[in-house]
Every structure is written in C-alpha cells, then in structure tokens.
Coordinates of C-alpha atoms in Angstrom, one line a residue:
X1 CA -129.9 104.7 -34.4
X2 CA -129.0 101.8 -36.5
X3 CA -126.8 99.1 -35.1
X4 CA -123.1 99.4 -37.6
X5 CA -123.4 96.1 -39.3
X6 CA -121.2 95.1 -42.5
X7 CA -124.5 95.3 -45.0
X8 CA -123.9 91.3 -45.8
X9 CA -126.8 89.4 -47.2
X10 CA -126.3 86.9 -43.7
X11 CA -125.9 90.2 -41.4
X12 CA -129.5 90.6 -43.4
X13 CA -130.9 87.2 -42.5
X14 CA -129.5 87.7 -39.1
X15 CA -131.0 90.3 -37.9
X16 CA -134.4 90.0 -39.7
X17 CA -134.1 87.0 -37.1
X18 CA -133.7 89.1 -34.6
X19 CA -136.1 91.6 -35.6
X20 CA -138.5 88.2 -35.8
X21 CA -137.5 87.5 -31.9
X22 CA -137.6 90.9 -30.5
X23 CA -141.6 91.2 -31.6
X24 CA -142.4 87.8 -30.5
X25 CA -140.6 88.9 -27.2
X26 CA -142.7 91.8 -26.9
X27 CA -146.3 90.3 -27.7
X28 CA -145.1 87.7 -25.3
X29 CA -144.1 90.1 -22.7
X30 CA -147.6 92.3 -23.2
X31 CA -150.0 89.5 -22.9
X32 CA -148.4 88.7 -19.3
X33 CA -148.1 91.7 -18.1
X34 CA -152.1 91.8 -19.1
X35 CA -152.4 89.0 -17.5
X36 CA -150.8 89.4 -14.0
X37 CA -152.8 93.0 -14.1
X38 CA -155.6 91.2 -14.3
X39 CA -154.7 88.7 -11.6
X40 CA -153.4 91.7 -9.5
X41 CA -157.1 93.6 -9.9
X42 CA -159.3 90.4 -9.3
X43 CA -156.5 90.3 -6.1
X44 CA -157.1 94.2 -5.0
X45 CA -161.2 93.5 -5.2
X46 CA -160.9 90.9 -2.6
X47 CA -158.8 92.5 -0.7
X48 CA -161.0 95.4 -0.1
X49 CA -163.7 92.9 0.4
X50 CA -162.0 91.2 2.9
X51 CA -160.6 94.6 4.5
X52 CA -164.3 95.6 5.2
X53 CA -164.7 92.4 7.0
X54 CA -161.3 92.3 8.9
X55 CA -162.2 96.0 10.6
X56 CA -165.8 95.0 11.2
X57 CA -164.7 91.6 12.7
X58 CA -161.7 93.5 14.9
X59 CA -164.4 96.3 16.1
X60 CA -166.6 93.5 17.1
X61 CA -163.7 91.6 18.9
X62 CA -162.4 94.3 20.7
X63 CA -165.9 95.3 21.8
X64 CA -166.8 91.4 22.9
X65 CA -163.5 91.7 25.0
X66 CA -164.3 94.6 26.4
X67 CA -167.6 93.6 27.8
X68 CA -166.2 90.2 29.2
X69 CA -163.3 92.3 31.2
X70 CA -166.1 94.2 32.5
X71 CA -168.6 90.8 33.3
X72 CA -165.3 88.8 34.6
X73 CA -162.6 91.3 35.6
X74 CA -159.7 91.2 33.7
X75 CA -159.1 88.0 31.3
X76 CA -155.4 87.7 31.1
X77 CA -155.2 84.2 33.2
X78 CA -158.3 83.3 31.0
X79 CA -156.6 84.1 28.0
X80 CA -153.2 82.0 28.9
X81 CA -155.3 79.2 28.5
X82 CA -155.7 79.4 24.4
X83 CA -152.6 77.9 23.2
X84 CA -150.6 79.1 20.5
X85 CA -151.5 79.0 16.8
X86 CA -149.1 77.1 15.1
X87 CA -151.2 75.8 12.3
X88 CA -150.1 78.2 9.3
X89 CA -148.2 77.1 6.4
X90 CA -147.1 78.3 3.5
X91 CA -147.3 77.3 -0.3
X92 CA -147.2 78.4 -3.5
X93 CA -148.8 78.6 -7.1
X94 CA -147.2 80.2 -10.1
X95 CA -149.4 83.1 -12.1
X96 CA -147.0 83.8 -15.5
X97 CA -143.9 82.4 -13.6
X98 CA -144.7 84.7 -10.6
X99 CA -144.5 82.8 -6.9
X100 CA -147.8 83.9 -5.5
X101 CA -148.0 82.8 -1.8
X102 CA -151.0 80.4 -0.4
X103 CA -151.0 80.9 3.6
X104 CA -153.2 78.2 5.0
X105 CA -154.5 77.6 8.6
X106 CA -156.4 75.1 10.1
X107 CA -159.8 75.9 10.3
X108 CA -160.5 76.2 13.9
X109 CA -163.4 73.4 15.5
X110 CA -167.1 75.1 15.7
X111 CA -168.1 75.5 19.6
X112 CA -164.4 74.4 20.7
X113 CA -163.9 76.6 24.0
X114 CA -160.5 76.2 26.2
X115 CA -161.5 77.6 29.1
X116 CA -164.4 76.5 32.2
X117 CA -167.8 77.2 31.7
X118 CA -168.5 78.0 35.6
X119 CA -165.9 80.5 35.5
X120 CA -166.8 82.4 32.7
X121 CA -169.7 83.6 30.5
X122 CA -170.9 84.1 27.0
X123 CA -169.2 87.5 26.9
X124 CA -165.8 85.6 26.9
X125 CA -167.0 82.9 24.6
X126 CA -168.0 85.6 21.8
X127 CA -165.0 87.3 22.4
X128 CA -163.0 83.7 21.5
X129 CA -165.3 83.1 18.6
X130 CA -164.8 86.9 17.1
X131 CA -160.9 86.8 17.7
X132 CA -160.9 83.6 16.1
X133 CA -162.4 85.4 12.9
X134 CA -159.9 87.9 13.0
X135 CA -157.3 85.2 12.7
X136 CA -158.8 83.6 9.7
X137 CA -159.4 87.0 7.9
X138 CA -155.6 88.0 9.3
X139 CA -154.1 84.9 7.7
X140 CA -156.4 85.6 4.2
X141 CA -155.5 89.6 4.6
X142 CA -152.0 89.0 4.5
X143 CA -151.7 86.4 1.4
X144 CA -153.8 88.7 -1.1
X145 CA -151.3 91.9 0.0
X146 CA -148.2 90.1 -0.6
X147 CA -149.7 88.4 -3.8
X148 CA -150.7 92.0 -4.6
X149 CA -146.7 93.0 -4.3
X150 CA -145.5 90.3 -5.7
X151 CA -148.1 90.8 -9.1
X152 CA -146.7 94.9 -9.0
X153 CA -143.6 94.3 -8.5
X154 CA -143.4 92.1 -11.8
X155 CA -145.9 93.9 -13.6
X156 CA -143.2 96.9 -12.9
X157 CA -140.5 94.8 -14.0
X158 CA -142.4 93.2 -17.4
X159 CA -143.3 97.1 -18.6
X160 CA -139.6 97.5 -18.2
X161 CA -138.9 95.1 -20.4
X162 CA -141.7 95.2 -23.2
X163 CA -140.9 99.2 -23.2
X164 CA -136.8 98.7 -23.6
X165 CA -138.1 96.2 -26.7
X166 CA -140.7 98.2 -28.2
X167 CA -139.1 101.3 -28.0
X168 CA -135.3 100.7 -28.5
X169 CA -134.2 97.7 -30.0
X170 CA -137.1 96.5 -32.6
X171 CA -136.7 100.4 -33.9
X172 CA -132.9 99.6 -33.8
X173 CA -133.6 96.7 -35.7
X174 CA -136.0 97.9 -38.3
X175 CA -133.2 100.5 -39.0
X176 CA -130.2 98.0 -39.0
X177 CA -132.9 95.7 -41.7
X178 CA -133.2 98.8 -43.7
X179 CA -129.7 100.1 -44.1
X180 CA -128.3 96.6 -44.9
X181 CA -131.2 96.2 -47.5
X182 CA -130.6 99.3 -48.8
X183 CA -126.8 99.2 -49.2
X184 CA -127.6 96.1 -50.9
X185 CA -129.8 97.1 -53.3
X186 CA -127.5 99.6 -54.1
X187 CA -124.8 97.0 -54.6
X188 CA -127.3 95.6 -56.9
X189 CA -127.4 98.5 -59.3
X190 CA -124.2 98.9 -59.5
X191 CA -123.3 95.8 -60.1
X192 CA -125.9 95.8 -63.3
X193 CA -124.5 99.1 -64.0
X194 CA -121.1 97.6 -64.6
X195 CA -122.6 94.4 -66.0
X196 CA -124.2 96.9 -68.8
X197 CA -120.7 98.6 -69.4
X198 CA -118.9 95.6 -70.2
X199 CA -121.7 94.1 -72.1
X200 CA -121.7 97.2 -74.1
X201 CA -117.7 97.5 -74.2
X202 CA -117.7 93.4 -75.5
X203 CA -120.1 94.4 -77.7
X204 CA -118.3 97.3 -79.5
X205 CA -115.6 94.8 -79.7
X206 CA -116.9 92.4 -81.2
X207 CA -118.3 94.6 -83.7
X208 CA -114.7 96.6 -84.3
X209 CA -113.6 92.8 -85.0
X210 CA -116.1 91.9 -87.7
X211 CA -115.4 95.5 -89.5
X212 CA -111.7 94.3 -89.4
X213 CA -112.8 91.0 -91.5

C-alpha cells in the first residue's frame, strides 16, 4: 500500500530520496549479513576442529589421572598444590560492528611441575601436562561459541531488518513514487487541456473581433 502523500512535486523529490536511502540501506544491510555468515562459518569450522581435540585431550586427561590415583593413591593433597588460574582476560575486536570476544590465557611454562618429584611419578606429571591442554582448548572452546552467538544473534537481527526494507517499505515507496508521479502527470494534461481551451476560446475572439472591423 502506498504511503497517502499530497502528490507535490517536493513530496516527489522526497521520497525518491527515500526510495534512494531505503535501497542503499538494504545493499548495505545484505553485504554484512554476508559477511558475519561468513565470519560465523569460518567460526563453526574451528570450532568442530577444536571440539575434536577438547574430547580427545579430556579422554586422555581423565585416563592419565586415573592411572596416577591408581600408582599414588588418591591425588587430592597433590592436586592442592597447583594454584589457581587466574591468567584469563578478556578483549574484544569488532566484525561489522559486532563485539566478538578474545579470551586470552597465559600460556603455561613447558616442563613447569608444582609438585615433588620423590613423591610422585610420570603418571601424575602427564596427568598435569594433559589437564593443562584442556585448559588452553577450554579457554579457545569457549571464545569461538560465544563469537558464534554473538555472529547468529546479529545475523538474526540484520535479516530482520534487510527483510522489513526489502519487502515493506522500498515496495511502499516505489508505490508512493508512482502515485505522486502519476497524479502529476495527470495534473499535466489537464493543465494543457485547459491551456488548449483558452488558447482556442482567445483565438475565436480575436477572430470575432477582426470580423467586427
């Protein structure tokens, strides 16, 4: 449905204007929803990539762990000795004006042990080194998902808009354009229409006024 506009030559040039506007909205709109689904795909790829790795390294971590509680009895005292990560920040980068999260951690020192050597064995130490893995893949895991939210959840949003522009108001517009065009033009004939008449009328005047000479 055409938007009721008084069919005004600047109503015209108005909303040809925002005809113009809509469109460029649109192809602006489409090319960044490509472009986060693109970012959001390379995103999902890794993901499973790193998904394959994360249950491989947790299956090997639980396993290690296992074997050292068996070799050293029960690790828990062991265990108190790791401290506490408290290395992870949190940054971001912007993909299309979307805040995509960069979750950093320190990359732990090759070989660095916290516990004795004469009290335990290599069980425990591959059971460190594998749970240290974990961590790192953890930490990677959990930036891609919530990138991979973040990208869907404007993706969503863009279609939204790009579809409420494509489909409602540049049609709206396009109609508005051509019903003020056409009232126009049809102000334009009848103007010449009544242009002709009183050319015609003056003309029959004047020649009534030279048969009166």
């Amino acid at each position: 449905m055409a938007i009721q506009a008084v069919p005004t030559k600047g109503n015209l040039m108005n909303t040809k204007k925002s005809l113009f506007l809509a469109k460029m909205g649109y192809e602006l709109l489409d090319r960044k929803r490509n472009i986060l689904i693109r970012e959001m795909m390379m995103l999902i790829d890794h993901a499973n990539e790193i998904q394959g790795k994360i249950d491989n390294a947790y299956d090997e971590a639980y396993s290690a762990l296992q074997t050292a509680n068996i070799t050293l009895g029960y690790c828990n005292d062991i265990c108190n000795t790791i401290p506490v990560e408290n290395s992870l920040s949190l940054e971001y980068r912007s993909v299309m004006g979307v805040e995509i999260p960069i979750v950093k951690i320190e990359e732990p020192e090759r070989n660095k042990m916290y516990f004795g050597f004469n009290t335990t064995n290599t069980a425990l130490d591959n059971a460190f080194q594998k749970f240290t893995e974990v961590k790192v893949l953890t930490t990677e895991l959990a930036e891609i998902e919530n990138s991979v939210y973040r990208l869907a959840d404007s993706i969503k949003k863009t279609q939204k808009r790009a579809n409420a522009l494509k489909n409602i108001m540049i049609p709206r517009f396009e109609e508005t354009v051509k019903f003020i065009t056409d009232a126009l033009d049809e102000k334009d004939r009848e103007e010449f229409s009544r242009m002709k008449v009183i050319k015609a009328k003056k003309q029959r005047e004047a020649e009534k006024s030279k048969e009166g000479k």
